[in-house]
Amino acid sequence: MSTQKRKIGFFEKYLTIWVALGILGGIGIGHFAGDSIEIISSLEIAKVNIPVAILIWLMIYPMMLQVDFSSIKKIGKRPKGVVLTLVVNWLIKPFTMAFFAWLFFSQLYQAWIEPEMAGEYISGAIILGAAPCTAMVFVWSYLTNGDPNYTLVQVSINDLIILVAFVPIVGLLLGITNISIPYDTLVASVLIFVVVPLVAGVLTQKILLKSHGKEWFKNVFLPKLKPVSIVALLVTLVLLFAFQGQNILNNPFIILLAAVPLVIQTYFIFFITWFAGKRLKLSHPVCSPAAMIGASNFFELAVAVAISLFGLQSPAALVTVVGVLVEVPVMLSLVALANKWKY
């Protein structure tokens, strides 16, 4: 067995820095551009901002190219890891996120956040918690010596579940927070940001595999697309923070406040999944990716849905963007922990 230390890619490793620079750039643009930036926010169809929709689609499409749903037939041999992933992601995680968000934004933060705004902050956290990670899990799995084939199965099944479970769970939890739910926009968001890129990814994959072969697809085509997702993410963040800029300058403390429940939720879910996996006697290469999938989020989808439901300048959108900011350093700390606890 190779003992070579595995390394994260350059863009992924410094994603937090790129995000921070995008935030600073966006705030600066928003401050100096003033009301003229509102022109971009007015480019909407059915409450979906067109420039942001294009950018988010560019984030998600390369990820969907990597999903191989034919691998699902392999789960019968080792189902426990998949069952654990599904239970944590769909029966535990959205509800614990809702609880932590309610606890902090509605109760502990009453001195800093007005009650009428707390609901939107909670909604952003709920949307984030109901979207389990897809693409970045492959990075975390690789860094913890996870089983790549089993990780692919776990992610593929999660993507299928998103199609049917994301809307009902988000709708249920937003209803609990007394937020008016535009189900047409919520369903449209899933169609635009999950179904369409998923179908496009599957079709593209089939065509390119047939015309160029598997090796070219994996080693040439996919690596070229990787920067597209990150660049699209960064441009999206610049736009988001250009619209949020004045709010943040007026209250920079809100970034820290929003980060606290998100970080606590991430560690909480990781520990639940990790120790449940050990109790189920899962091997480390299966348990580790399961814990990583539960702990991390499909923040591209969460950002898209929050924008569609509440708007570019909303507290809900801001929470999902803060989720992007804190995810990479927190997940890297969990990678180190998983490697330290390797069994």
Short mmCIF file of C-alpha atoms in Angstrom, two decimals:
data_model
loop_
_atom_site.label_atom_id
_atom_site.label_comp_id
_atom_site.label_asym_id
_atom_site.label_seq_id
_atom_site.Cartn_x
_atom_site.Cartn_y
_atom_site.Cartn_z
CA MET A 1 0.00 0.00 0.00
CA SER A 2 1.27 3.45 -0.92
CA THR A 3 2.19 5.68 1.99
CA GLN A 4 2.43 8.79 -0.18
CA LYS A 5 0.63 11.70 1.45
CA ARG A 6 -2.36 12.71 -0.58
CA LYS A 7 -2.70 16.36 -1.50
CA ILE A 8 -5.68 18.55 -2.28
CA GLY A 9 -5.72 20.44 -5.58
CA PHE A 10 -4.48 24.03 -5.70
CA PHE A 11 -7.89 25.62 -6.28
CA GLU A 12 -9.65 23.44 -3.68
CA LYS A 13 -6.91 23.89 -1.08
CA TYR A 14 -7.12 27.68 -1.18
CA LEU A 15 -10.85 27.93 -1.81
CA THR A 16 -11.37 29.82 1.43
CA ILE A 17 -8.86 32.46 0.29
CA TRP A 18 -10.56 32.80 -3.11
CA VAL A 19 -13.93 33.08 -1.36
CA ALA A 20 -12.59 35.74 1.02
CA LEU A 21 -11.15 37.72 -1.91
CA GLY A 22 -14.46 37.36 -3.76
CA ILE A 23 -16.28 38.68 -0.71
CA LEU A 24 -13.97 41.69 -0.40
CA GLY A 25 -14.19 42.38 -4.13
CA GLY A 26 -17.97 42.11 -4.09
CA ILE A 27 -18.32 44.43 -1.10
CA GLY A 28 -16.02 46.96 -2.79
CA ILE A 29 -17.98 46.83 -6.05
CA GLY A 30 -21.26 47.19 -4.20
CA HIS A 31 -19.96 50.17 -2.26
CA PHE A 32 -18.53 52.07 -5.22
CA ALA A 33 -21.15 51.07 -7.83
CA GLY A 34 -24.04 52.15 -5.63
CA ASP A 35 -27.53 51.93 -7.12
CA SER A 36 -26.22 51.08 -10.60
CA ILE A 37 -25.62 47.49 -9.46
CA GLU A 38 -29.40 47.13 -9.15
CA ILE A 39 -29.61 46.72 -12.93
CA ILE A 40 -28.21 43.20 -12.62
CA SER A 41 -30.63 42.25 -9.87
CA SER A 42 -33.58 43.20 -12.08
CA LEU A 43 -32.71 40.56 -14.70
CA GLU A 44 -35.14 37.91 -13.43
CA ILE A 45 -37.52 35.28 -14.73
CA ALA A 46 -39.95 33.75 -12.19
CA LYS A 47 -37.88 35.17 -9.30
CA VAL A 48 -34.72 33.50 -10.65
CA ASN A 49 -31.91 35.94 -11.41
CA ILE A 50 -30.65 35.09 -14.90
CA PRO A 51 -26.90 35.95 -14.54
CA VAL A 52 -26.68 34.12 -11.21
CA ALA A 53 -28.65 31.15 -12.61
CA ILE A 54 -26.16 30.81 -15.47
CA LEU A 55 -23.21 30.99 -13.08
CA ILE A 56 -24.66 28.43 -10.68
CA TRP A 57 -25.49 26.11 -13.56
CA LEU A 58 -21.83 26.35 -14.61
CA MET A 59 -20.88 25.35 -11.04
CA ILE A 60 -23.11 22.30 -10.90
CA TYR A 61 -22.84 20.91 -14.46
CA PRO A 62 -19.16 19.78 -14.15
CA MET A 63 -20.06 17.96 -10.92
CA MET A 64 -22.92 16.10 -12.56
CA LEU A 65 -20.54 14.89 -15.28
CA GLN A 66 -18.79 12.76 -12.63
CA VAL A 67 -21.87 10.90 -11.42
CA ASP A 68 -22.19 7.28 -12.55
CA PHE A 69 -25.64 6.00 -11.66
CA SER A 70 -24.83 2.55 -13.02
CA SER A 71 -22.70 2.10 -9.89
CA ILE A 72 -25.84 2.00 -7.74
CA LYS A 73 -26.29 -1.70 -8.54
CA LYS A 74 -23.17 -2.40 -6.44
CA ILE A 75 -24.69 -1.35 -3.12
CA GLY A 76 -26.27 -4.75 -2.46
CA LYS A 77 -22.94 -6.19 -1.41
CA ARG A 78 -22.26 -3.57 1.31
CA PRO A 79 -25.46 -1.67 2.05
CA LYS A 80 -24.72 -0.45 5.60
CA GLY A 81 -22.56 2.50 4.54
CA VAL A 82 -25.20 3.74 2.11
CA VAL A 83 -27.99 3.30 4.67
CA LEU A 84 -25.98 5.32 7.21
CA THR A 85 -25.40 8.09 4.66
CA LEU A 86 -29.10 8.31 3.79
CA VAL A 87 -30.28 8.26 7.41
CA VAL A 88 -27.86 11.02 8.44
CA ASN A 89 -28.42 13.21 5.39
CA TRP A 90 -32.19 13.01 5.18
CA LEU A 91 -33.52 12.03 8.63
CA ILE A 92 -31.07 13.80 10.96
CA LYS A 93 -29.06 16.58 9.34
CA PRO A 94 -31.85 18.90 8.07
CA PHE A 95 -33.56 18.81 11.46
CA THR A 96 -30.44 19.41 13.56
CA MET A 97 -29.54 22.31 11.27
CA ALA A 98 -33.02 23.75 11.77
CA PHE A 99 -32.61 23.36 15.54
CA PHE A 100 -29.18 25.02 15.73
CA ALA A 101 -30.37 27.83 13.42
CA TRP A 102 -33.45 28.43 15.57
CA LEU A 103 -31.38 28.30 18.78
CA PHE A 104 -28.85 30.87 17.60
CA PHE A 105 -30.76 33.21 15.30
CA SER A 106 -34.04 33.27 17.22
CA GLN A 107 -32.84 32.87 20.80
CA LEU A 108 -29.16 33.58 21.44
CA TYR A 109 -28.85 36.37 18.86
CA GLN A 110 -31.88 38.38 19.91
CA ALA A 111 -29.67 41.30 20.91
CA TRP A 112 -28.16 41.56 17.40
CA ILE A 113 -30.79 40.27 14.97
CA GLU A 114 -34.31 41.65 14.75
CA PRO A 115 -37.03 38.99 15.16
CA GLU A 116 -38.52 39.64 11.72
CA MET A 117 -35.10 38.99 10.12
CA ALA A 118 -34.29 35.89 12.17
CA GLY A 119 -36.72 33.79 10.12
CA GLU A 120 -34.80 34.44 6.91
CA TYR A 121 -31.44 33.63 8.51
CA ILE A 122 -32.96 30.37 9.79
CA SER A 123 -34.36 29.65 6.32
CA GLY A 124 -30.93 30.02 4.71
CA ALA A 125 -29.44 27.58 7.22
CA ILE A 126 -32.29 25.12 6.60
CA ILE A 127 -31.76 25.24 2.84
CA LEU A 128 -28.04 24.65 3.37
CA GLY A 129 -28.63 21.74 5.76
CA ALA A 130 -31.05 20.00 3.40
CA ALA A 131 -28.53 19.89 0.55
CA PRO A 132 -25.94 17.13 1.18
CA CYS A 133 -22.57 17.44 -0.49
CA THR A 134 -21.82 15.97 -3.90
CA ALA A 135 -18.65 17.01 -5.72
CA MET A 136 -16.32 18.10 -2.91
CA VAL A 137 -16.93 14.78 -1.14
CA PHE A 138 -14.70 13.15 -3.72
CA VAL A 139 -11.89 15.44 -2.53
CA TRP A 140 -12.51 14.68 1.17
CA SER A 141 -12.79 10.95 0.43
CA TYR A 142 -9.50 10.98 -1.48
CA LEU A 143 -7.70 12.81 1.33
CA THR A 144 -8.90 10.29 3.94
CA ASN A 145 -8.12 7.22 1.80
CA GLY A 146 -11.80 6.52 1.25
CA ASP A 147 -13.04 3.84 -1.13
CA PRO A 148 -13.59 5.84 -4.37
CA ASN A 149 -16.10 3.39 -5.84
CA TYR A 150 -18.18 3.27 -2.68
CA THR A 151 -18.03 7.06 -2.37
CA LEU A 152 -19.36 7.28 -5.91
CA VAL A 153 -22.29 5.05 -4.96
CA GLN A 154 -23.05 7.15 -1.88
CA VAL A 155 -22.95 10.40 -3.85
CA SER A 156 -24.96 9.00 -6.76
CA ILE A 157 -27.78 7.84 -4.50
CA ASN A 158 -27.75 11.18 -2.69
CA ASP A 159 -28.19 12.95 -6.02
CA LEU A 160 -31.21 10.78 -6.78
CA ILE A 161 -32.71 11.44 -3.34
CA ILE A 162 -32.25 15.20 -3.80
CA LEU A 163 -34.64 15.05 -6.76
CA VAL A 164 -37.52 13.81 -4.60
CA ALA A 165 -36.71 14.74 -0.98
CA PHE A 166 -35.14 18.20 -1.09
CA VAL A 167 -38.34 20.14 -1.87
CA PRO A 168 -40.59 18.39 0.72
CA ILE A 169 -38.01 18.65 3.53
CA VAL A 170 -37.21 22.31 2.85
CA GLY A 171 -40.92 23.06 2.54
CA LEU A 172 -41.68 21.31 5.83
CA LEU A 173 -38.93 23.05 7.78
CA LEU A 174 -39.58 26.48 6.27
CA GLY A 175 -43.21 26.02 7.20
CA ILE A 176 -42.19 25.43 10.80
CA THR A 177 -40.42 28.80 10.75
CA ASN A 178 -43.62 30.44 9.43
CA ILE A 179 -42.00 31.48 6.16
CA SER A 180 -44.35 31.72 3.19
CA ILE A 181 -43.23 29.00 0.79
CA PRO A 182 -43.45 29.64 -2.97
CA TYR A 183 -43.41 25.97 -3.94
CA ASP A 184 -43.40 26.81 -7.65
CA THR A 185 -40.09 28.66 -7.22
CA LEU A 186 -38.67 25.91 -5.00
CA VAL A 187 -39.56 23.17 -7.49
CA ALA A 188 -38.32 25.31 -10.39
CA SER A 189 -34.99 25.77 -8.58
CA VAL A 190 -34.50 22.02 -8.23
CA LEU A 191 -35.43 21.51 -11.89
CA ILE A 192 -33.09 24.27 -13.08
CA PHE A 193 -30.16 23.59 -10.78
CA VAL A 194 -30.33 19.79 -10.35
CA VAL A 195 -32.43 18.05 -13.00
CA VAL A 196 -31.26 20.03 -16.04
CA PRO A 197 -27.50 19.87 -15.28
CA LEU A 198 -27.90 16.23 -14.22
CA VAL A 199 -29.52 15.26 -17.54
CA ALA A 200 -27.02 17.37 -19.45
CA GLY A 201 -24.15 15.75 -17.54
CA VAL A 202 -25.37 12.20 -18.17
CA LEU A 203 -25.89 12.86 -21.89
CA THR A 204 -22.51 14.60 -22.25
CA GLN A 205 -20.81 11.76 -20.40
CA LYS A 206 -22.36 9.11 -22.66
CA ILE A 207 -21.48 10.99 -25.84
CA LEU A 208 -17.87 11.71 -24.85
CA LEU A 209 -17.21 8.24 -23.46
CA LYS A 210 -18.40 6.76 -26.71
CA SER A 211 -16.42 9.15 -28.91
CA HIS A 212 -13.20 9.59 -26.89
CA GLY A 213 -13.05 6.80 -24.32
CA LYS A 214 -12.96 6.65 -20.53
CA GLU A 215 -9.31 7.61 -20.05
CA TRP A 216 -9.61 10.81 -22.10
CA PHE A 217 -12.84 11.73 -20.33
CA LYS A 218 -11.38 11.29 -16.83
CA ASN A 219 -7.83 12.52 -17.38
CA VAL A 220 -8.27 15.27 -19.99
CA PHE A 221 -11.85 16.53 -20.17
CA LEU A 222 -12.85 16.60 -16.48
CA PRO A 223 -9.64 18.30 -15.25
CA LYS A 224 -10.15 21.08 -17.81
CA LEU A 225 -13.66 21.70 -16.48
CA LYS A 226 -12.68 21.80 -12.80
CA PRO A 227 -11.67 25.50 -12.79
CA VAL A 228 -15.00 26.38 -14.43
CA SER A 229 -16.93 25.47 -11.26
CA ILE A 230 -14.64 27.45 -8.99
CA VAL A 231 -14.51 30.53 -11.23
CA ALA A 232 -18.31 30.48 -11.54
CA LEU A 233 -18.58 30.17 -7.76
CA LEU A 234 -16.26 33.12 -7.19
CA VAL A 235 -18.08 35.34 -9.70
CA THR A 236 -21.37 34.40 -8.05
CA LEU A 237 -19.96 35.39 -4.67
CA VAL A 238 -18.77 38.72 -6.06
CA LEU A 239 -22.31 39.43 -7.27
CA LEU A 240 -23.90 38.26 -4.01
CA PHE A 241 -21.66 40.40 -1.86
CA ALA A 242 -21.98 43.36 -4.22
CA PHE A 243 -25.68 43.31 -3.34
CA GLN A 244 -25.04 42.48 0.32
CA GLY A 245 -22.16 44.94 0.61
CA GLN A 246 -23.93 47.81 2.33
CA ASN A 247 -25.64 45.48 4.82
CA ILE A 248 -22.30 43.90 5.71
CA LEU A 249 -20.51 47.22 6.04
CA ASN A 250 -23.27 48.36 8.35
CA ASN A 251 -23.05 45.14 10.38
CA PRO A 252 -19.85 43.12 9.67
CA PHE A 253 -20.46 41.14 12.84
CA ILE A 254 -23.23 39.23 11.03
CA ILE A 255 -20.69 37.06 9.15
CA LEU A 256 -19.30 35.73 12.42
CA LEU A 257 -22.77 35.28 13.90
CA ALA A 258 -23.92 33.25 10.88
CA ALA A 259 -20.77 31.11 10.88
CA VAL A 260 -21.13 29.86 14.48
CA PRO A 261 -24.21 27.57 14.10
CA LEU A 262 -22.96 26.33 10.71
CA VAL A 263 -19.61 25.26 12.15
CA ILE A 264 -21.24 23.60 15.18
CA GLN A 265 -23.63 21.71 12.89
CA THR A 266 -20.75 20.48 10.72
CA TYR A 267 -18.78 19.01 13.62
CA PHE A 268 -21.94 17.61 15.24
CA ILE A 269 -22.98 15.69 12.12
CA PHE A 270 -19.45 14.43 11.51
CA PHE A 271 -19.20 12.97 15.03
CA ILE A 272 -22.65 11.35 14.83
CA THR A 273 -21.86 9.70 11.50
CA TRP A 274 -18.30 8.71 12.43
CA PHE A 275 -19.20 6.96 15.68
CA ALA A 276 -22.34 5.39 14.19
CA GLY A 277 -20.17 4.01 11.37
CA LYS A 278 -17.72 2.52 13.84
CA ARG A 279 -20.63 1.03 15.80
CA LEU A 280 -21.88 -0.55 12.58
CA LYS A 281 -18.34 -1.91 12.04
CA LEU A 282 -17.88 -0.12 8.73
CA SER A 283 -14.36 -0.11 7.37
CA HIS A 284 -12.47 3.21 7.52
CA PRO A 285 -12.59 3.69 3.70
CA VAL A 286 -16.42 3.54 3.90
CA CYS A 287 -17.03 5.26 7.24
CA SER A 288 -14.85 8.28 6.47
CA PRO A 289 -16.62 9.35 3.24
CA ALA A 290 -19.99 8.75 4.91
CA ALA A 291 -19.04 11.19 7.66
CA MET A 292 -17.72 13.69 5.13
CA ILE A 293 -20.89 13.58 3.03
CA GLY A 294 -22.99 14.24 6.12
CA ALA A 295 -20.80 17.06 7.39
CA SER A 296 -20.44 19.01 4.14
CA ASN A 297 -23.07 20.66 1.95
CA PHE A 298 -24.11 21.04 -1.68
CA PHE A 299 -23.63 24.79 -1.26
CA GLU A 300 -24.08 25.53 -4.97
CA LEU A 301 -27.67 24.25 -4.82
CA ALA A 302 -28.28 25.96 -1.47
CA VAL A 303 -27.09 29.33 -2.79
CA ALA A 304 -29.26 28.94 -5.89
CA VAL A 305 -32.41 28.06 -3.96
CA ALA A 306 -31.89 30.79 -1.35
CA ILE A 307 -31.49 33.40 -4.09
CA SER A 308 -34.55 32.09 -5.94
CA LEU A 309 -36.76 32.07 -2.85
CA PHE A 310 -35.58 35.16 -1.00
CA GLY A 311 -33.52 37.26 -3.42
CA LEU A 312 -29.90 38.28 -3.91
CA GLN A 313 -29.89 40.71 -0.99
CA SER A 314 -31.63 38.45 1.51
CA PRO A 315 -30.26 37.22 4.86
CA ALA A 316 -31.06 33.68 3.65
CA ALA A 317 -28.70 34.05 0.69
CA LEU A 318 -26.06 35.54 2.96
CA VAL A 319 -26.16 32.50 5.29
CA THR A 320 -25.62 30.08 2.39
CA VAL A 321 -22.65 32.16 1.21
CA VAL A 322 -21.17 32.12 4.71
CA GLY A 323 -21.54 28.33 4.47
CA VAL A 324 -19.19 28.40 1.48
CA LEU A 325 -16.72 30.56 3.40
CA VAL A 326 -16.43 28.24 6.42
CA GLU A 327 -16.79 24.87 4.72
CA VAL A 328 -13.28 24.31 3.37
CA PRO A 329 -11.26 25.08 6.53
CA VAL A 330 -13.72 23.15 8.70
CA MET A 331 -13.72 20.14 6.37
CA LEU A 332 -9.91 20.16 6.18
CA SER A 333 -9.83 19.98 9.98
CA LEU A 334 -12.17 16.97 9.82
CA VAL A 335 -9.95 15.34 7.19
CA ALA A 336 -7.05 15.65 9.63
CA LEU A 337 -9.22 14.19 12.40
CA ALA A 338 -10.37 11.26 10.25
CA ASN A 339 -6.76 10.48 9.34
CA LYS A 340 -5.69 10.71 12.97
CA TRP A 341 -8.49 8.33 14.00
CA LYS A 342 -7.85 5.91 11.13
CA TYR A 343 -8.60 2.33 12.12
#
